[in-house]
Coordinates of C-alpha atoms and ligand atoms in Angstrom, one line a residue:
M26 CA 60.8 -60.0 55.1
D27 CA 63.3 -60.7 57.8
R28 CA 62.0 -60.0 61.3
I29 CA 63.1 -60.1 64.8
Y30 CA 61.5 -59.5 68.2
I31 CA 63.9 -58.8 71.0
T32 CA 62.9 -58.5 74.7
T33 CA 64.7 -57.8 78.0
P34 CA 63.4 -58.9 81.4
L35 CA 61.0 -56.4 83.0
Y36 CA 63.1 -54.8 85.8
Y37 CA 61.8 -54.8 89.3
V38 CA 61.2 -51.3 90.5
N39 CA 62.7 -52.0 94.0
A40 CA 66.2 -51.2 92.7
E41 CA 67.6 -48.7 90.3
P42 CA 69.5 -49.3 87.0
H43 CA 72.9 -50.8 87.6
L44 CA 75.7 -52.7 85.7
G45 CA 73.7 -56.0 85.7
N46 CA 70.5 -54.8 84.1
T47 CA 72.4 -52.2 82.0
Y48 CA 74.3 -55.1 80.6
T49 CA 71.1 -56.8 79.5
M50 CA 70.2 -53.5 77.8
V51 CA 73.5 -53.2 76.0
L52 CA 73.3 -56.7 74.6
S53 CA 69.7 -56.4 73.4
D54 CA 70.2 -52.9 72.1
T55 CA 73.3 -53.9 70.1
L56 CA 71.4 -56.8 68.5
A57 CA 68.3 -54.6 67.8
R58 CA 70.5 -51.9 66.2
Y59 CA 72.3 -54.6 64.1
Y60 CA 69.1 -56.0 62.7
R61 CA 67.5 -52.6 62.1
A62 CA 70.6 -51.5 60.1
K63 CA 70.4 -54.7 58.1
G64 CA 66.9 -53.8 57.1
S65 CA 65.1 -56.4 59.3
E66 CA 61.7 -55.4 60.7
T67 CA 62.6 -55.1 64.4
F68 CA 60.6 -54.8 67.5
Y69 CA 62.5 -54.2 70.7
L70 CA 60.7 -54.3 74.1
T71 CA 61.7 -53.4 77.7
G72 CA 59.9 -52.2 80.7
T73 CA 59.2 -52.6 84.5
D74 CA 57.8 -55.4 86.7
E75 CA 55.7 -53.7 89.3
H76 CA 53.5 -56.1 91.3
G77 CA 54.1 -58.3 94.2
D78 CA 55.2 -58.4 97.8
K79 CA 58.7 -57.1 97.2
I80 CA 57.4 -54.0 95.5
A81 CA 54.7 -53.4 98.0
Q82 CA 57.3 -53.6 100.8
A83 CA 59.7 -51.2 99.0
A84 CA 56.8 -48.8 98.5
A85 CA 55.9 -49.0 102.2
S86 CA 59.4 -48.3 103.3
A87 CA 59.5 -45.3 101.0
G88 CA 56.3 -44.1 102.6
L89 CA 54.4 -44.2 99.3
E90 CA 51.3 -46.0 98.0
P91 CA 52.5 -48.8 95.6
K92 CA 51.1 -47.1 92.5
A93 CA 52.8 -43.7 93.3
F94 CA 56.0 -45.6 94.1
T95 CA 56.1 -47.6 91.0
D96 CA 55.2 -44.6 88.8
K97 CA 58.3 -42.9 90.3
I98 CA 60.8 -45.7 89.9
S99 CA 59.5 -46.9 86.5
A100 CA 59.9 -43.3 85.3
T101 CA 63.5 -43.4 86.6
F102 CA 64.3 -46.5 84.7
R103 CA 62.9 -45.1 81.5
A104 CA 64.7 -41.8 82.0
V105 CA 68.0 -43.6 82.6
W106 CA 67.6 -45.9 79.6
D107 CA 66.8 -42.9 77.5
E108 CA 69.8 -41.0 78.7
C109 CA 71.9 -44.1 77.8
G110 CA 70.4 -44.0 74.3
F111 CA 68.9 -47.5 74.3
S112 CA 66.7 -47.8 71.3
Y113 CA 63.7 -49.8 72.6
D114 CA 60.5 -49.5 70.6
H115 CA 58.1 -49.9 73.5
F116 CA 58.3 -49.6 77.3
I117 CA 55.8 -51.8 79.0
R118 CA 54.7 -51.6 82.7
T119 CA 52.9 -54.5 84.3
T120 CA 50.5 -51.9 85.8
D121 CA 49.4 -50.8 82.3
D122 CA 45.7 -51.5 81.7
Y123 CA 46.2 -53.4 78.5
H124 CA 48.6 -55.7 80.2
I125 CA 46.4 -56.3 83.2
S126 CA 43.4 -57.2 81.0
Y127 CA 45.5 -59.5 78.8
V128 CA 46.9 -61.3 81.8
Q129 CA 43.3 -61.8 83.0
K130 CA 42.3 -63.1 79.6
V131 CA 45.1 -65.7 79.7
L132 CA 44.2 -66.7 83.3
G133 CA 40.6 -67.1 82.3
R134 CA 41.5 -69.2 79.3
V135 CA 43.8 -71.5 81.2
Y136 CA 41.2 -71.8 84.0
Q137 CA 38.4 -72.7 81.5
S138 CA 40.5 -75.4 79.9
G139 CA 41.0 -77.0 83.3
D140 CA 44.8 -76.3 83.7
I141 CA 44.3 -74.1 86.8
Y142 CA 42.7 -75.8 89.8
F143 CA 42.0 -75.0 93.4
D144 CA 43.7 -76.8 96.3
R145 CA 44.7 -76.6 99.9
Y146 CA 48.4 -76.5 100.3
S147 CA 50.8 -76.2 103.1
G148 CA 54.4 -75.6 102.5
L149 CA 57.5 -73.6 103.2
Y150 CA 57.2 -70.1 101.9
C151 CA 60.0 -67.5 101.4
F152 CA 58.5 -64.0 101.5
G153 CA 61.6 -62.6 99.8
C154 CA 61.2 -64.9 96.8
E155 CA 57.4 -64.8 97.0
R156 CA 57.2 -68.5 96.5
F157 CA 57.0 -71.9 98.1
Y158 CA 60.1 -74.0 98.4
T159 CA 60.5 -77.8 98.5
D160 CA 62.8 -79.3 101.1
K161 CA 65.2 -80.3 98.4
E162 CA 65.6 -76.7 97.1
L163 CA 66.6 -75.4 100.5
V164 CA 70.2 -75.1 101.6
N165 CA 70.6 -76.1 105.3
G166 CA 66.9 -75.4 105.7
K167 CA 67.3 -71.9 104.3
C168 CA 66.3 -70.1 101.1
P169 CA 69.5 -70.1 99.0
D170 CA 68.9 -66.5 97.8
H171 CA 67.8 -64.8 101.0
L172 CA 69.6 -67.1 103.5
T173 CA 66.5 -66.9 105.7
E174 CA 64.3 -69.8 107.0
P175 CA 61.1 -70.0 105.1
K176 CA 57.8 -70.0 107.0
M177 CA 55.4 -72.9 107.1
I178 CA 52.1 -71.6 105.7
E179 CA 48.9 -73.4 104.9
E180 CA 46.5 -71.8 102.4
E181 CA 44.0 -72.6 99.8
N182 CA 45.4 -71.5 96.4
Y183 CA 45.1 -71.9 92.7
F184 CA 47.6 -74.1 90.9
F185 CA 48.7 -74.2 87.3
R186 CA 49.1 -77.8 85.9
M187 CA 52.7 -77.3 84.9
S188 CA 53.5 -81.0 85.2
K189 CA 51.1 -81.7 82.3
Y190 CA 53.3 -79.9 79.9
Q191 CA 56.6 -81.2 81.1
D192 CA 57.1 -83.9 78.5
Q193 CA 56.0 -81.8 75.6
L194 CA 58.5 -79.1 76.6
L195 CA 61.3 -81.6 77.1
R196 CA 60.7 -82.9 73.6
H197 CA 60.6 -79.4 72.2
I198 CA 64.0 -78.6 73.7
E199 CA 65.5 -81.8 72.6
T200 CA 64.4 -81.3 69.0
H201 CA 65.3 -77.5 69.0
P202 CA 68.8 -77.4 70.4
Q203 CA 69.0 -73.6 69.9
F204 CA 65.8 -73.0 71.9
I205 CA 67.8 -72.1 75.0
R206 CA 71.4 -70.9 74.5
P207 CA 74.3 -71.1 75.3
E208 CA 74.2 -74.9 75.7
G209 CA 75.0 -74.9 79.5
Y210 CA 71.7 -73.3 80.3
K211 CA 69.8 -75.6 78.0
N212 CA 71.2 -78.5 79.9
E213 CA 70.2 -76.8 83.2
V214 CA 66.6 -76.7 82.0
L215 CA 66.7 -80.2 80.6
A216 CA 67.9 -81.4 84.0
M217 CA 65.0 -79.6 85.7
L218 CA 62.6 -81.3 83.2
R219 CA 64.0 -84.8 83.7
E220 CA 63.0 -84.6 87.4
P221 CA 59.3 -84.5 88.3
V222 CA 58.0 -80.9 87.9
E223 CA 55.5 -79.8 90.5
D224 CA 52.4 -77.7 89.6
L225 CA 52.9 -74.0 90.2
C226 CA 51.0 -72.1 92.8
I227 CA 49.8 -69.0 90.9
S228 CA 47.7 -67.2 93.4
R229 CA 48.2 -65.1 96.5
P230 CA 45.2 -64.5 98.9
K231 CA 44.4 -60.8 99.1
S232 CA 44.4 -61.2 102.9
R233 CA 48.2 -61.4 102.5
L234 CA 48.8 -59.3 99.4
T235 CA 46.6 -56.9 97.5
W236 CA 49.2 -55.4 95.1
G237 CA 48.7 -57.7 92.1
I238 CA 46.4 -58.6 89.3
E239 CA 43.1 -60.0 90.5
L240 CA 42.1 -63.5 89.3
P241 CA 39.2 -63.1 87.0
F242 CA 37.5 -66.2 88.4
D243 CA 38.0 -65.4 92.2
K244 CA 38.2 -61.9 93.6
R245 CA 39.7 -63.1 96.8
Y246 CA 43.0 -63.6 95.1
V247 CA 45.7 -61.9 93.0
T248 CA 48.0 -63.7 90.7
Y249 CA 51.7 -64.6 91.4
V250 CA 54.1 -62.1 90.0
W251 CA 55.7 -64.4 87.4
F252 CA 52.3 -65.5 86.0
D253 CA 51.7 -61.7 85.5
A254 CA 55.1 -60.5 84.3
L255 CA 56.1 -63.2 81.8
I256 CA 52.9 -62.5 79.9
N257 CA 54.2 -59.0 79.0
Y258 CA 56.1 -60.5 76.1
V259 CA 52.8 -61.3 74.4
S260 CA 50.6 -58.5 75.8
A261 CA 53.0 -55.9 74.4
L262 CA 52.5 -57.3 70.9
K263 CA 48.7 -57.9 71.3
R264 CA 48.4 -54.2 72.2
R265 CA 49.7 -53.4 68.7
G266 CA 47.1 -55.7 67.1
E267 CA 46.8 -59.3 66.0
S268 CA 48.8 -58.8 62.8
D269 CA 51.9 -57.6 64.8
F270 CA 51.5 -60.5 67.1
Q271 CA 51.5 -62.9 64.1
K272 CA 54.4 -61.1 62.6
F273 CA 56.7 -60.8 65.5
W274 CA 55.9 -63.6 68.0
P275 CA 57.5 -66.4 65.9
E276 CA 60.7 -64.4 65.9
A277 CA 60.8 -63.7 69.7
Q278 CA 64.2 -63.8 71.3
H279 CA 64.3 -63.2 75.1
F280 CA 67.5 -61.9 76.7
I281 CA 67.8 -62.7 80.4
G282 CA 70.4 -63.2 83.1
K283 CA 71.1 -66.7 84.4
D284 CA 69.2 -66.1 87.7
I285 CA 65.9 -66.2 85.9
V286 CA 66.3 -69.3 83.8
K287 CA 63.7 -71.4 85.5
P288 CA 60.8 -68.9 85.1
H289 CA 61.7 -68.3 81.5
G290 CA 62.8 -71.8 80.6
V291 CA 60.1 -73.8 82.4
F292 CA 57.2 -71.6 83.7
W293 CA 56.9 -69.5 80.5
P294 CA 56.9 -72.2 77.8
T295 CA 54.5 -74.4 79.8
M296 CA 52.2 -71.3 80.3
L297 CA 52.4 -70.7 76.5
L298 CA 51.5 -74.3 75.8
A299 CA 48.6 -74.2 78.2
A300 CA 47.3 -70.9 76.7
G301 CA 47.5 -72.4 73.2
L302 CA 50.2 -70.0 72.1
P303 CA 53.3 -70.9 70.1
L304 CA 56.7 -71.1 71.9
Y305 CA 59.3 -68.3 71.5
R306 CA 62.3 -68.9 69.2
H307 CA 65.2 -68.3 71.6
L308 CA 66.0 -67.8 75.2
N309 CA 69.4 -66.1 75.3
V310 CA 70.9 -66.3 78.8
H311 CA 73.8 -64.1 79.9
G312 CA 76.1 -64.5 82.9
Y313 CA 76.5 -62.4 86.0
W314 CA 78.9 -59.5 86.5
T315 CA 80.8 -59.1 89.7
V316 CA 82.7 -55.9 90.6
E317 CA 86.4 -56.1 91.5
G318 CA 85.8 -59.8 92.2
K319 CA 82.8 -59.2 94.5
K320 CA 79.1 -59.7 94.2
M321 CA 77.6 -56.3 93.4
S322 CA 75.4 -55.1 96.2
K323 CA 74.0 -51.9 97.6
S324 CA 75.2 -52.8 101.1
L325 CA 78.8 -53.3 99.8
G326 CA 78.5 -49.9 98.1
N327 CA 80.1 -51.3 95.0
T328 CA 77.2 -50.9 92.5
V329 CA 78.2 -49.5 89.1
S330 CA 75.7 -47.0 87.7
P331 CA 75.2 -46.6 84.0
L332 CA 75.0 -42.8 84.3
E333 CA 78.3 -42.6 86.2
M334 CA 79.8 -44.6 83.3
K335 CA 78.3 -42.3 80.8
H336 CA 79.6 -39.2 82.6
T337 CA 83.1 -40.6 83.2
I338 CA 84.2 -42.6 80.2
G339 CA 81.2 -42.2 77.9
M340 CA 78.4 -44.6 77.0
D341 CA 80.1 -46.0 73.9
A342 CA 83.3 -46.8 75.7
F343 CA 81.2 -48.5 78.4
R344 CA 79.3 -50.5 75.8
Y345 CA 82.6 -51.4 74.1
F346 CA 84.0 -52.6 77.4
V347 CA 81.1 -54.8 78.6
L348 CA 80.7 -56.4 75.1
R349 CA 84.4 -56.9 74.6
E350 CA 85.3 -58.1 78.1
S351 CA 82.5 -60.7 78.5
V352 CA 81.8 -63.9 76.7
F353 CA 78.0 -64.2 76.3
G354 CA 76.6 -66.7 78.8
Q355 CA 79.6 -66.6 81.1
D356 CA 80.2 -64.6 84.2
A357 CA 82.5 -61.6 84.0
D358 CA 84.3 -59.3 86.4
F359 CA 84.1 -55.5 86.2
R360 CA 87.5 -54.0 87.1
R361 CA 88.1 -50.3 86.8
E362 CA 91.7 -51.0 85.9
S363 CA 90.7 -53.2 82.9
L364 CA 88.2 -50.6 81.9
I365 CA 90.8 -47.9 81.8
G366 CA 93.3 -50.2 80.2
R367 CA 91.0 -51.2 77.4
Y368 CA 89.8 -47.6 76.9
N369 CA 93.4 -46.4 76.5
A370 CA 94.7 -49.2 74.4
D371 CA 91.7 -50.0 72.1
L372 CA 89.8 -46.8 71.9
A373 CA 92.3 -43.9 72.5
N374 CA 95.4 -45.4 71.0
N375 CA 94.0 -47.7 68.3
L376 CA 90.7 -46.4 67.0
G377 CA 91.0 -42.7 68.0
N378 CA 94.6 -42.3 66.8
L379 CA 94.1 -44.1 63.6
V380 CA 91.2 -41.9 62.6
S381 CA 93.0 -38.7 63.6
R382 CA 96.1 -39.8 61.7
I383 CA 94.2 -40.4 58.5
L384 CA 92.2 -37.2 58.7
A385 CA 95.3 -35.2 59.7
M386 CA 97.2 -36.4 56.6
Q387 CA 94.2 -35.7 54.4
G388 CA 94.0 -32.2 55.7
K389 CA 97.7 -31.5 55.5
Y390 CA 98.4 -33.0 52.0
F391 CA 95.1 -32.2 50.2
A392 CA 93.3 -29.6 52.3
G393 CA 90.7 -32.3 53.2
V394 CA 89.7 -32.9 49.5
V395 CA 89.4 -36.6 48.7
Q396 CA 91.5 -37.6 45.7
P397 CA 90.4 -39.9 42.8
L398 CA 91.1 -43.6 42.8
S399 CA 92.8 -45.1 39.7
K400 CA 91.6 -48.5 38.4
Q401 CA 94.8 -50.1 39.3
W402 CA 95.0 -51.1 42.9
V403 CA 98.0 -52.7 44.3
D404 CA 97.9 -55.8 46.5
E405 CA 97.9 -53.9 49.7
D406 CA 94.8 -51.9 48.6
N407 CA 92.9 -55.0 47.7
E408 CA 93.9 -56.7 50.9
L409 CA 92.6 -53.7 52.9
K410 CA 89.3 -53.8 51.0
N411 CA 89.0 -57.5 51.5
I412 CA 89.6 -57.3 55.2
Y413 CA 86.7 -54.9 55.7
E414 CA 84.4 -56.7 53.4
K415 CA 85.1 -60.0 55.1
A416 CA 84.7 -58.3 58.5
E417 CA 81.1 -57.4 57.6
S418 CA 80.0 -61.0 57.0
E419 CA 82.0 -62.3 60.0
I420 CA 80.5 -59.8 62.3
G421 CA 77.0 -60.8 61.1
R422 CA 77.8 -64.5 61.8
H423 CA 79.2 -63.8 65.3
L424 CA 76.2 -61.6 66.2
T425 CA 73.6 -64.2 65.2
E426 CA 75.5 -66.6 67.5
L427 CA 75.6 -63.9 70.2
Q428 CA 79.4 -63.8 70.1
F429 CA 79.6 -60.1 70.8
H430 CA 83.2 -60.2 71.9
R431 CA 84.2 -62.0 68.7
A432 CA 82.5 -59.5 66.5
L433 CA 84.5 -56.7 68.2
E434 CA 87.7 -58.8 67.8
V435 CA 87.1 -58.9 64.1
L436 CA 86.6 -55.2 63.9
W437 CA 89.8 -54.5 65.9
A438 CA 91.7 -56.9 63.7
A439 CA 90.6 -54.8 60.8
L440 CA 91.9 -51.7 62.6
D441 CA 95.3 -53.4 63.2
H442 CA 95.4 -54.2 59.6
T443 CA 94.7 -50.6 58.7
N444 CA 97.6 -49.5 60.8
R445 CA 99.8 -52.0 59.1
Y446 CA 98.6 -50.7 55.7
I447 CA 99.8 -47.2 56.6
V448 CA 103.2 -48.5 57.6
Q449 CA 103.4 -50.6 54.4
T450 CA 102.3 -47.9 52.0
S451 CA 104.0 -45.2 53.9
P452 CA 102.1 -42.1 52.6
F453 CA 104.1 -39.8 54.9
T454 CA 107.4 -40.7 53.1
L455 CA 105.9 -40.8 49.6
I456 CA 104.5 -37.3 49.9
K457 CA 108.0 -35.9 50.0
D458 CA 108.3 -36.5 46.3
P459 CA 105.8 -34.6 44.2
A460 CA 105.8 -37.4 41.6
N461 CA 104.0 -39.6 44.2
H462 CA 101.2 -37.2 45.0
A463 CA 98.5 -39.1 43.1
R464 CA 99.4 -42.4 44.8
V465 CA 99.3 -40.7 48.2
G466 CA 95.9 -39.4 47.3
E467 CA 94.8 -43.0 46.5
I468 CA 96.2 -44.4 49.7
L469 CA 94.3 -41.8 51.7
H470 CA 91.2 -42.5 49.7
H471 CA 91.4 -46.2 50.6
L472 CA 92.0 -45.2 54.2
L473 CA 89.0 -42.9 54.3
Q474 CA 87.0 -45.7 52.8
A475 CA 88.1 -47.8 55.7
I476 CA 86.8 -45.2 58.1
C477 CA 83.5 -45.2 56.2
H478 CA 83.2 -49.0 56.5
L479 CA 84.3 -48.8 60.1
A480 CA 81.5 -46.3 60.8
R481 CA 79.0 -48.7 59.3
L482 CA 80.3 -51.7 61.2
L483 CA 80.6 -49.9 64.5
K484 CA 77.1 -48.7 64.5
P485 CA 75.3 -51.4 66.5
F486 CA 78.1 -51.5 69.1
M487 CA 79.1 -47.8 69.5
P488 CA 76.3 -45.8 67.9
D489 CA 77.6 -42.3 68.9
T490 CA 81.1 -43.0 67.7
A491 CA 79.8 -44.2 64.4
K492 CA 77.9 -40.9 64.1
E493 CA 81.1 -39.0 64.9
L494 CA 83.0 -40.8 62.3
Q495 CA 80.3 -40.1 59.7
S496 CA 80.4 -36.4 60.5
L497 CA 84.2 -36.3 60.4
L498 CA 83.8 -37.7 56.9
A499 CA 81.3 -34.9 56.3
F500 CA 78.3 -37.2 55.7
D501 CA 74.9 -36.6 57.0
D502 CA 73.1 -39.4 58.8
G503 CA 71.5 -41.7 56.3
D504 CA 73.7 -40.5 53.4
P505 CA 73.6 -43.4 50.9
A506 CA 77.4 -42.9 50.4
L507 CA 77.8 -44.5 53.8
E508 CA 76.5 -47.8 52.5
A509 CA 78.3 -47.7 49.2
S510 CA 80.8 -50.4 48.2
W511 CA 84.5 -49.9 48.5
G512 CA 85.8 -47.0 46.4
N513 CA 82.3 -45.6 45.8
S514 CA 81.6 -43.5 48.9
F515 CA 83.4 -40.3 47.9
A516 CA 82.3 -38.2 45.0
A517 CA 84.9 -36.0 43.2
G518 CA 85.7 -32.9 45.3
H519 CA 84.2 -34.3 48.6
K520 CA 85.9 -32.6 51.5
V521 CA 86.3 -34.3 54.9
N522 CA 86.7 -32.5 58.2
S523 CA 89.7 -31.9 60.4
P524 CA 90.5 -34.6 63.0
K525 CA 89.3 -34.3 66.6
V526 CA 90.2 -36.2 69.7
L527 CA 87.5 -39.0 69.9
F528 CA 88.8 -40.7 73.1
P529 CA 91.1 -38.5 75.2
R530 CA 93.5 -40.8 77.1
I531 CA 92.6 -41.4 80.8
E532 CA 95.5 -41.4 83.2
A533 CA 95.1 -44.1 85.8
P534 CA 94.6 -42.6 89.3
G535 CA 98.1 -43.8 90.4
N536 CA 99.9 -42.1 87.4
Q537 CA 98.5 -38.6 87.8
Ligands
MSP28 N1 61.4 -58.8 87.3 C1 62.2 -60.0 87.0 C2 62.1 -60.3 85.5 C3 60.8 -60.5 85.0 S1 60.8 -60.8 83.3 C4 59.2 -61.1 82.9 C5 63.7 -59.7 87.4 N2 64.0 -58.5 87.5 S2 65.4 -57.9 88.0 O1 65.3 -56.5 88.0 O2 65.8 -58.5 89.3 O3 66.5 -58.5 87.0 C6 66.6 -58.0 85.7 C7 67.8 -58.5 85.0 O4 69.0 -58.0 85.5 C8 67.9 -60.0 85.0 O5 68.2 -60.5 83.7 C9 69.1 -60.2 85.8 O6 69.8 -61.4 85.5 C10 69.9 -59.0 85.5 N3 71.0 -58.8 86.5 C11 70.8 -58.3 87.8 N4 72.1 -58.3 88.4 C12 73.0 -58.8 87.5 C13 74.4 -58.9 87.6 N5 75.1 -58.6 88.6 N6 75.0 -59.2 86.4 C14 74.3 -59.5 85.2 N7 73.0 -59.4 85.2 C15 72.3 -59.2 86.4 O7 64.4 -60.7 87.6

């Protein structure tokens, strides 16, 4: 059986859900829904990353103990994702007991095999990033992310022999060109691996940080956040049992943003190799969103919240916008003007009006009752059918290549074609002559079939709208008619519902 395992990064609980991490959710949720609908056995994982300095500091400034603080923010993430309707199968927290004990198991195993060693180290440490920097990585002596000067610290720590696995990983990527995609990010990782890779400091002394997972072989230390968090992708499966691990792990696809390519493209695979575990199948890297051309930040006050989107234009319209407006892997800019423009043009005028128009004619001419189809279809009818059938396979191809925007383009081309079919066949003119009633009934039957196919194809991208379309066609969720081939969805006497406004037009603020 076909299987897929889809993961998102675990979100840090020092911020709340925003456009950036919601985008990762929309992409992964769309793919999970697509595979589920296709009948593939699907496991979709998300969760929160809760250990480390940054979180301990955020808890302190909120006046809470780290655990109380992470309980609160993790619950917020979960509640927001639920309100957005994301269909994850499991929500993992790095503070969950099963995760902690699995991380300790991996640490113990890698230590036993000699790939973790103890050493004295002095180096430049950025507290914001919770890691040491080499001179080469600094920009004008400062951390490129925090723009602060790192502190020289000298400590005894544990190191992971990452360098030992460098060549093996390099060969794997060279022989599996789709391991990291799109290609630009693969090249980025290859470039990192063609330079000497340093061993990774994977411990933090408890004298400096207590909020972490204790090293099983030395109680004076906790482990580095990444050595903890990355393991979630495996611990979540191990929790379900060995057979689920065997089933899903070979089909793992990680979705991440471009800022965390190094931990996922270098640390994680070398950790897997050291732990004797197989590598994941794909690392899918998406670009960054700016807002009105600017970096999104709390201090600029320009963060876009998913719930604000849900309450203003609706979750499906938001999903449509981010999927249609961005090219997977590339950066994109969120502009409210484009959001409203696309909403009005693609959703209100195109999709919404088309469906209303068809249902209005069906109601007016036949009191909503679907008319029979004769065996003789004219060219236009066949063409309409072919467009939707072809769309189905094209969408599948685009989605496996993560071309979400292309998949939606295909769907909207089918909508445009449907509008043209109405113009060509002109049911509103034919109806004036009673001799044409049977043909008008057939034209509308084809058009209702188009809505039915549309509902099926839209499902992964706009699940609520797909449901609305199904109920306008008077089908219950899961009705086999929804999956039937062209011309076979409507039984004799089936009555569809009256139209309703799916996407009320939004007037741009200036035009009100
Ligand atoms: N906790 C780590 C991941 C550990 S995975 C084992 C982390 N968390 S994060 O909360 O900072 O980021 C989560 C995701 O949100 C990342 O994929 C990141 O790229 C994404 N985004 C955060 N801001 C973003 C934008 N402005 N645009 C697009 N995605 C961005 O990193």
